[in-house]
GROMACS .gro file of N, CA, C and O in nm:
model
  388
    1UNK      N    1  -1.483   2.870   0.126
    1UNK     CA    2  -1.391   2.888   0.236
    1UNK      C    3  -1.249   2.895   0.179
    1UNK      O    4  -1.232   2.822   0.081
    2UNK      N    5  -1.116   2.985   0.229
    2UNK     CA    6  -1.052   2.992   0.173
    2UNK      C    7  -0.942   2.922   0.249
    2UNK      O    8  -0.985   2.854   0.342
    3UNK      N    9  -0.810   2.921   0.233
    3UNK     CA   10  -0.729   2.838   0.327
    3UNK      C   11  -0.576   2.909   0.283
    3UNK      O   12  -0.515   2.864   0.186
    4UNK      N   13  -0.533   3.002   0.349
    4UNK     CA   14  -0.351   3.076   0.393
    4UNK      C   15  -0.275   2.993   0.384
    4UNK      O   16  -0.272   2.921   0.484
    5UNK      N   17  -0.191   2.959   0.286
    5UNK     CA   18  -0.062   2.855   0.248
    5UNK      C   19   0.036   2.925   0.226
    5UNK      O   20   0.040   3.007   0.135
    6UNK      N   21   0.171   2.895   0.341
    6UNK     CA   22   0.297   2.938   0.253
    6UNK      C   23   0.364   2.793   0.253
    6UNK      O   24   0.340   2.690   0.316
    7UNK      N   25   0.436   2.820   0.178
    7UNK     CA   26   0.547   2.693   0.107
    7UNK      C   27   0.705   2.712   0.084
    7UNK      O   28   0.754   2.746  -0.023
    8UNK      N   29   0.788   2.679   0.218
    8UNK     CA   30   0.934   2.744   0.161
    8UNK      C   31   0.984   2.647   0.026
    8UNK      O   32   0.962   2.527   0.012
    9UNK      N   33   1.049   2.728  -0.057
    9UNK     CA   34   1.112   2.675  -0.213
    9UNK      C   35   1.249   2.684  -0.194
    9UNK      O   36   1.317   2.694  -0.296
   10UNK      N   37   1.324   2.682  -0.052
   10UNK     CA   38   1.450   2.671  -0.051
   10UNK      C   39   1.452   2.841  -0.043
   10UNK      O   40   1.392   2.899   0.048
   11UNK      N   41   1.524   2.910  -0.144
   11UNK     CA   42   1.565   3.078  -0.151
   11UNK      C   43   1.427   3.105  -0.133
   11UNK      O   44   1.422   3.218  -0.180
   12UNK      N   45   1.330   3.082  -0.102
   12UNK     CA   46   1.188   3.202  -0.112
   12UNK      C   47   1.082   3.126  -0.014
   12UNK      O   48   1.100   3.008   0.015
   13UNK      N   49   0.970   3.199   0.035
   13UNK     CA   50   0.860   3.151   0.082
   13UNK      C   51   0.740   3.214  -0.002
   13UNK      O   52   0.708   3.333   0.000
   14UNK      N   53   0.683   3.121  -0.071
   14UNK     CA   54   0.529   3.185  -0.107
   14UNK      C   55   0.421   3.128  -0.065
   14UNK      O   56   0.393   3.013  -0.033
   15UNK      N   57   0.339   3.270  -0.073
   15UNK     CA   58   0.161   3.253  -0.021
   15UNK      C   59   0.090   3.243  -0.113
   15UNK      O   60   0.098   3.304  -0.220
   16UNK      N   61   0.002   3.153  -0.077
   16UNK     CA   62  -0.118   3.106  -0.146
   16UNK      C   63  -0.278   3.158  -0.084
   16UNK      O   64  -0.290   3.207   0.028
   17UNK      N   65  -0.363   3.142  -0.154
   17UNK     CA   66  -0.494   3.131  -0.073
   17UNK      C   67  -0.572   3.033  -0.174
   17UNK      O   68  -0.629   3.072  -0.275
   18UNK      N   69  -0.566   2.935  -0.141
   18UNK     CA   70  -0.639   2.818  -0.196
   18UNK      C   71  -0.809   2.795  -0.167
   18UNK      O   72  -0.857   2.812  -0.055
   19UNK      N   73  -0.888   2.755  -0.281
   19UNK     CA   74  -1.052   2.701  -0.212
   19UNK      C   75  -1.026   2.628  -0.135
   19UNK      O   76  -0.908   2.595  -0.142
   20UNK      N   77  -1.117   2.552  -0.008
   20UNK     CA   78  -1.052   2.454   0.060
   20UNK      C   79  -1.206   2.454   0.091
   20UNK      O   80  -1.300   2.533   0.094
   21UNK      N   81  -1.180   2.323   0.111
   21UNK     CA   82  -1.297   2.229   0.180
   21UNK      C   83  -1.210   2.141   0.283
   21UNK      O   84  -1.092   2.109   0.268
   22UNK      N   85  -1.317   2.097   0.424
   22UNK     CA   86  -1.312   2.088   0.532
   22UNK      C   87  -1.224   1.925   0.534
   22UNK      O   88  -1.153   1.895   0.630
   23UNK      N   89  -1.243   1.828   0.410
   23UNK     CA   90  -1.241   1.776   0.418
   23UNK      C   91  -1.107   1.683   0.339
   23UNK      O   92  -1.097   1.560   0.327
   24UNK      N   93  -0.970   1.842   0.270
   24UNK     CA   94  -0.915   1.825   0.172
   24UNK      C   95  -0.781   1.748   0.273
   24UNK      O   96  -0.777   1.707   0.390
   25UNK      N   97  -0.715   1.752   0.196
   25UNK     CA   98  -0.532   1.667   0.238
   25UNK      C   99  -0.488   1.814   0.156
   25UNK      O  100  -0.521   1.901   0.075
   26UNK      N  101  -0.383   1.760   0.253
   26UNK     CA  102  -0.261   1.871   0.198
   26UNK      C  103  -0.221   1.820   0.063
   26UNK      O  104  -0.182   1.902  -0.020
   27UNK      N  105  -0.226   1.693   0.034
   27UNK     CA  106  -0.206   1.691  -0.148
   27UNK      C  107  -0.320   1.763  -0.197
   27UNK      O  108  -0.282   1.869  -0.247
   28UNK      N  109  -0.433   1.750  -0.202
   28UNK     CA  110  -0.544   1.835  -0.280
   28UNK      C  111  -0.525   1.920  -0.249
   28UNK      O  112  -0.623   1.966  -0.309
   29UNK      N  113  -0.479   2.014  -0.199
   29UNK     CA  114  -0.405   2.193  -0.160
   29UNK      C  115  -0.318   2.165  -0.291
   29UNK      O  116  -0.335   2.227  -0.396
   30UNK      N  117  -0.225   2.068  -0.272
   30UNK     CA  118  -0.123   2.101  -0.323
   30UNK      C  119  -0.169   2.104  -0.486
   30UNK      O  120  -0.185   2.213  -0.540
   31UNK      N  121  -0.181   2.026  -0.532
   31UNK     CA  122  -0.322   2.005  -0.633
   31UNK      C  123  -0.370   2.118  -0.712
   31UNK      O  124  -0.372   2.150  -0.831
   32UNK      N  125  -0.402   2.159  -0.620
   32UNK     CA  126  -0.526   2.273  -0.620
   32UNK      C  127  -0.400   2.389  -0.649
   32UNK      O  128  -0.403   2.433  -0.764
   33UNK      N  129  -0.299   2.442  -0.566
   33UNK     CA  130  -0.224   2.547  -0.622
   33UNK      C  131  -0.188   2.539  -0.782
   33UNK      O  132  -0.193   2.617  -0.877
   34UNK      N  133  -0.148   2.406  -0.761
   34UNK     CA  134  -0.026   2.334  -0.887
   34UNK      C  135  -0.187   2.374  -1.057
   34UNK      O  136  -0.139   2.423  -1.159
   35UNK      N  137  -0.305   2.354  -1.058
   35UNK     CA  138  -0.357   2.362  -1.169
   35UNK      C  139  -0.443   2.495  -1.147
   35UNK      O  140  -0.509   2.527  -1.246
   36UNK      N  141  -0.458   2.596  -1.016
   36UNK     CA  142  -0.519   2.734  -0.991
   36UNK      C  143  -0.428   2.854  -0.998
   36UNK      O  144  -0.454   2.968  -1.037
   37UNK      N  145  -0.270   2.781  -0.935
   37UNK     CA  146  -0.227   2.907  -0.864
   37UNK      C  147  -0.045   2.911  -0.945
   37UNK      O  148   0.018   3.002  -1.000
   38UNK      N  149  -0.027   2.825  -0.928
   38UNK     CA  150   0.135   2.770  -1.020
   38UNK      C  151   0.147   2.681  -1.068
   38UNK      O  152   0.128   2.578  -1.004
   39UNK      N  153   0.182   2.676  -1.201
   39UNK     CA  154   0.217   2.505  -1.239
   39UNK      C  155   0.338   2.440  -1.271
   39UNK      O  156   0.369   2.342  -1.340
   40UNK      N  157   0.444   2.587  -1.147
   40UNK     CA  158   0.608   2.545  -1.146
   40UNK      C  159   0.610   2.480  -1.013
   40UNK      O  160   0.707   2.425  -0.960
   41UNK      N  161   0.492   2.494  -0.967
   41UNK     CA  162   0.525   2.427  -0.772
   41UNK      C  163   0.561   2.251  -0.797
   41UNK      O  164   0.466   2.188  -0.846
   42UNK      N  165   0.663   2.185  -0.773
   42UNK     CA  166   0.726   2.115  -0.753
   42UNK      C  167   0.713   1.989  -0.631
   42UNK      O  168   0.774   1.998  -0.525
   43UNK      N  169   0.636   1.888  -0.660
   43UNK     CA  170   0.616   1.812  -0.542
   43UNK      C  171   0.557   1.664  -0.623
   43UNK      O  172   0.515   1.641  -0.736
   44UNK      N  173   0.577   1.574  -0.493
   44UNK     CA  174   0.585   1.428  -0.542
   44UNK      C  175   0.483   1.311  -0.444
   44UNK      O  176   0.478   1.307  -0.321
   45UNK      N  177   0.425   1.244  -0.519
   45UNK     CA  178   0.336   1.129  -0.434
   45UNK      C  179   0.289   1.037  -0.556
   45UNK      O  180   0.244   1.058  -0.669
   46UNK      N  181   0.320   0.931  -0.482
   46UNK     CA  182   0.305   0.783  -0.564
   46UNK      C  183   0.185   0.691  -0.548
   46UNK      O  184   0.170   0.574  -0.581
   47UNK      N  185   0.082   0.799  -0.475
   47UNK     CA  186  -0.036   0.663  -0.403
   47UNK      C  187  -0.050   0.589  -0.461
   47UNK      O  188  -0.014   0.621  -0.574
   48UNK      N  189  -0.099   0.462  -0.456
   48UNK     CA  190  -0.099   0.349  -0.500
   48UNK      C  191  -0.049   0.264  -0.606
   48UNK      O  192  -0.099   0.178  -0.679
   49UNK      N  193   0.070   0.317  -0.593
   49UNK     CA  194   0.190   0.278  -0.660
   49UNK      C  195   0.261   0.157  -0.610
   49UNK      O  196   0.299   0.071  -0.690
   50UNK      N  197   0.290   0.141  -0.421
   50UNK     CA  198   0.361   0.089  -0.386
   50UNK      C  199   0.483   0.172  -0.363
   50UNK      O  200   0.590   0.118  -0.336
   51UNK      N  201   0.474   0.276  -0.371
   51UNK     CA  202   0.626   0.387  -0.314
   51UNK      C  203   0.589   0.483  -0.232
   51UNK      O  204   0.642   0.593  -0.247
   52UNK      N  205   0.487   0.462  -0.121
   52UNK     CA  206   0.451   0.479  -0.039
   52UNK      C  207   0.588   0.565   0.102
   52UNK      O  208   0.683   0.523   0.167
   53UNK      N  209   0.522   0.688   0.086
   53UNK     CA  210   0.592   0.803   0.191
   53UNK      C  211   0.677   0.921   0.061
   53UNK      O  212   0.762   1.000   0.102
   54UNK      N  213   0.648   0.917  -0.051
   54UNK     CA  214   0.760   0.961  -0.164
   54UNK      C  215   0.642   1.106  -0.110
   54UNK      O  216   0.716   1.202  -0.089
   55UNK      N  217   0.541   1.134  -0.092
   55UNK     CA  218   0.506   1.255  -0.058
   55UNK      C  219   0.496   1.302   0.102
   55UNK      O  220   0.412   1.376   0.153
   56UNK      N  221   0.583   1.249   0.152
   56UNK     CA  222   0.604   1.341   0.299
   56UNK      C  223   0.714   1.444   0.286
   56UNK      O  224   0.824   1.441   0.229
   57UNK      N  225   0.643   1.547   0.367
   57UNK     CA  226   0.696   1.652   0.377
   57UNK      C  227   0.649   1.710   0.483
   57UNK      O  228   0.552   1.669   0.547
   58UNK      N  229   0.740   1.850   0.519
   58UNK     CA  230   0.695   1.903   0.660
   58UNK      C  231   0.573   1.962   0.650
   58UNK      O  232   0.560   2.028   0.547
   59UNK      N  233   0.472   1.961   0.728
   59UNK     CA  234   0.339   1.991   0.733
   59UNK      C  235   0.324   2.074   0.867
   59UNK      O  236   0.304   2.015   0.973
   60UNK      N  237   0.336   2.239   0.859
   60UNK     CA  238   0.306   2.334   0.996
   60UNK      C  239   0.383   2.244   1.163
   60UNK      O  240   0.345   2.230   1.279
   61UNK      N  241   0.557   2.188   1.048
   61UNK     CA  242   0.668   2.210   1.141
   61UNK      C  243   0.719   2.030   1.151
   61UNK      O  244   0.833   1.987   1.163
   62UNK      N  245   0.583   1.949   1.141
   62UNK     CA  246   0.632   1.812   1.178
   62UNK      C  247   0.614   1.746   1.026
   62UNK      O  248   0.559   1.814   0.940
   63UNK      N  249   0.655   1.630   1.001
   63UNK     CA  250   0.703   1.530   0.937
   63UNK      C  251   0.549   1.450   0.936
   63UNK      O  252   0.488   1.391   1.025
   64UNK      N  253   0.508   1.484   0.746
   64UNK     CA  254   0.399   1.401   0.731
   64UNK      C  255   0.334   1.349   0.624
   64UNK      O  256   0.382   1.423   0.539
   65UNK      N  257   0.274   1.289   0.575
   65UNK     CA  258   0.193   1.235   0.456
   65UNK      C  259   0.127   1.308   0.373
   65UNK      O  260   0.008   1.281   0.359
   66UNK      N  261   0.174   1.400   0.312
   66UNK     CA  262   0.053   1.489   0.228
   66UNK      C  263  -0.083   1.417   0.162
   66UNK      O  264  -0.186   1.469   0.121
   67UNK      N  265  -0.051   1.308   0.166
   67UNK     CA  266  -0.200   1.230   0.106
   67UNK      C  267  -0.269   1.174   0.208
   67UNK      O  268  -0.374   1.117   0.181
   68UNK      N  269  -0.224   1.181   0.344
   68UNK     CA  270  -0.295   1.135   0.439
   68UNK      C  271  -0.327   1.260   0.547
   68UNK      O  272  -0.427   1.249   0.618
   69UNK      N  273  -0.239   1.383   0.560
   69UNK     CA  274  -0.259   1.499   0.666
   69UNK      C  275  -0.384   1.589   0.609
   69UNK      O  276  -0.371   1.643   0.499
   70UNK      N  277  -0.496   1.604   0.678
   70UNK     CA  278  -0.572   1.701   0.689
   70UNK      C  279  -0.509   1.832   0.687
   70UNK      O  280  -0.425   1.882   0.761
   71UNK      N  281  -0.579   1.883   0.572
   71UNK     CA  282  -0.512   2.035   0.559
   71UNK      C  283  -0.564   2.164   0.677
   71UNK      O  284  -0.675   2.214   0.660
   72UNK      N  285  -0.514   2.193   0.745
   72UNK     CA  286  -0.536   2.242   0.848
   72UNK      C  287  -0.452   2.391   0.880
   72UNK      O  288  -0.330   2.370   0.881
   73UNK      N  289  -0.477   2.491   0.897
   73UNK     CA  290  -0.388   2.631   0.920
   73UNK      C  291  -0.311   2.584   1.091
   73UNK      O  292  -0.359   2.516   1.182
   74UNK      N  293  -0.187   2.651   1.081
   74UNK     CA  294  -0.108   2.580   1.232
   74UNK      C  295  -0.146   2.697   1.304
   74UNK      O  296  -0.242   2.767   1.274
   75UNK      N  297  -0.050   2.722   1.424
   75UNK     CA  298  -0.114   2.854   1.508
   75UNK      C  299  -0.087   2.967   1.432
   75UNK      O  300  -0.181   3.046   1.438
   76UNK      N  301   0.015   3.008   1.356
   76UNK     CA  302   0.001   3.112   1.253
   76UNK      C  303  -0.100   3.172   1.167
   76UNK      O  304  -0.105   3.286   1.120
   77UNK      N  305  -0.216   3.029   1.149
   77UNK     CA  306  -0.304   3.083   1.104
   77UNK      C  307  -0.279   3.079   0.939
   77UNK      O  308  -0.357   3.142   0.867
   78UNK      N  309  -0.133   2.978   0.861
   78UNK     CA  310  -0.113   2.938   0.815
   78UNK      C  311  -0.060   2.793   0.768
   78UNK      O  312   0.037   2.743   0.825
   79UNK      N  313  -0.134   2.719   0.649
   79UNK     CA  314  -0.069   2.607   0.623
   79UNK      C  315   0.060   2.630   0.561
   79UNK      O  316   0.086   2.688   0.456
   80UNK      N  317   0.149   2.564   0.660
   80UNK     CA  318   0.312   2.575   0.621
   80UNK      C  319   0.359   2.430   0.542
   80UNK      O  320   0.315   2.318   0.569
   81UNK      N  321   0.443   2.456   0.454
   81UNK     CA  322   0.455   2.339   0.372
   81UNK      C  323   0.643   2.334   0.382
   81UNK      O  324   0.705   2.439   0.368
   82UNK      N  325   0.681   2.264   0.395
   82UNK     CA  326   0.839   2.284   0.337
   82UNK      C  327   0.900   2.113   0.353
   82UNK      O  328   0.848   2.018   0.411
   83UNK      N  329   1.027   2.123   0.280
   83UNK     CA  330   1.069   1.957   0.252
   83UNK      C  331   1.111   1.914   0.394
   83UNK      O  332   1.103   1.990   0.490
   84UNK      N  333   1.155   1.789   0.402
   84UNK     CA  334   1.200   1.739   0.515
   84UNK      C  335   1.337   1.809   0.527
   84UNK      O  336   1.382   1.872   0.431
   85UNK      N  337   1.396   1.798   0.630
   85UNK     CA  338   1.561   1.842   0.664
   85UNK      C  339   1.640   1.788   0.670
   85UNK      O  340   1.746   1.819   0.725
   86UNK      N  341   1.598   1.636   0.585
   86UNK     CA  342   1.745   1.552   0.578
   86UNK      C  343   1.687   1.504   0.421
   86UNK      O  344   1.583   1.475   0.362
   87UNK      N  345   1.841   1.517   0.397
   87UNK     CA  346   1.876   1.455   0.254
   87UNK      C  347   1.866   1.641   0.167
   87UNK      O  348   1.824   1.750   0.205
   88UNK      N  349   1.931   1.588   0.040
   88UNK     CA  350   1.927   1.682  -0.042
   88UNK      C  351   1.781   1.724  -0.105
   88UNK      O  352   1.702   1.639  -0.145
   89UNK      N  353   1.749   1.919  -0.110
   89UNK     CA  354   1.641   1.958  -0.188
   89UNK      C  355   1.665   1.920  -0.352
   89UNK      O  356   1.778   1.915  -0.401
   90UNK      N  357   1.562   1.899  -0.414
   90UNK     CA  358   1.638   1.885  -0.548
   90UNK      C  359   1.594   2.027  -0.628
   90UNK      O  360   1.658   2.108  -0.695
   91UNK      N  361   1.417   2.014  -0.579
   91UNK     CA  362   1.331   2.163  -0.620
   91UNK      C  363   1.230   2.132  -0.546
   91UNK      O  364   1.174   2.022  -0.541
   92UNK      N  365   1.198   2.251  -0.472
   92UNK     CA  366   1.077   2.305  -0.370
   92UNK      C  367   1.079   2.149  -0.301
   92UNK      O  368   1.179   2.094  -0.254
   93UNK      N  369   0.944   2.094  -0.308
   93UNK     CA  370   0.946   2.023  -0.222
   93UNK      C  371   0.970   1.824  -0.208
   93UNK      O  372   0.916   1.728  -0.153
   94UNK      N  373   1.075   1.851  -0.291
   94UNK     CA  374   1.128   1.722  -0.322
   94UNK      C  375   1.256   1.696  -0.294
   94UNK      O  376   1.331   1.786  -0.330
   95UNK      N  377   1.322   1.576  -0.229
   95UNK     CA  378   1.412   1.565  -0.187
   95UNK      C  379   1.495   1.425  -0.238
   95UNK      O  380   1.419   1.330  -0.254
   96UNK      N  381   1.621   1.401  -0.262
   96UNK     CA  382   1.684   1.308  -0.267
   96UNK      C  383   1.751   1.242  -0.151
   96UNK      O  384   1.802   1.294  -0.051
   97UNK      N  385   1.739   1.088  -0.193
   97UNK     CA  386   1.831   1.064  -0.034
   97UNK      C  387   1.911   0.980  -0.121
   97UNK      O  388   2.009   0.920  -0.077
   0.00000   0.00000   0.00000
C-alpha cells in the first residue's frame, strides 16, 4: 500500500510516496522517507528520552505528535507535514523557541 506525502521545507513543498502500513505514525513515514526517499529531510523526536513533544509538528493542518498521530492522507488525499507556526524554522521541520 502506498501513502501521498507532501512536506513544506519553508521555500519548497515536496512529494513523497512512501510504503505504508495501516498501522504506521507519522514518525515511521518520516523514517521511512529519511532512509528510502531523502536523507537531507530534517526532523526531530526524543521518545523516551524525557523531552517529550520535541517531535510535534503540523500533521494535515493541526498541531501533533509524530510518534503518536496515525499516518493518515487528509481530504486532499495527502499526508501534509509542515513545522508549527510559532517560533523560529531552523530546517524543514524543526523549530526553535
Amino acid at each position: 500500500m502506498k501513502l501521498n506525502v507532501k512536506i513544506n521545507r519553508g521555500e519548497h513543498i515536496d512529494q513523497f510516496e512512501v510504503d505504508y502500513q495501516p498501522d504506521m505514525t507519522v514518525l515511521n513515514v518520516l523514517d521511512e522517507i529519511y532512509q528510502h526517499h531523502d536523507p537531507s529531510i530534517a526532523y526531530r523526536y526524543s521518545c523516551r528520552t524525557g523531552l517529550c513533544t520535541t517531535c510535534m509538528m503540523m500533521i494535515n493542518g493541526r498541531p501533533d505528535l509524530s510518534c503518536q498521530k496515525t499516518a493518515e492522507p487528509g481530504e486532499d488525499g495527502y499526508l501534509t507535514l509542515a513545522p508549527l507556526p510559532k517560533g523560529k524554522t531552523i530546517r524543514d521541520l524543526i523549530k526553535e523557541y
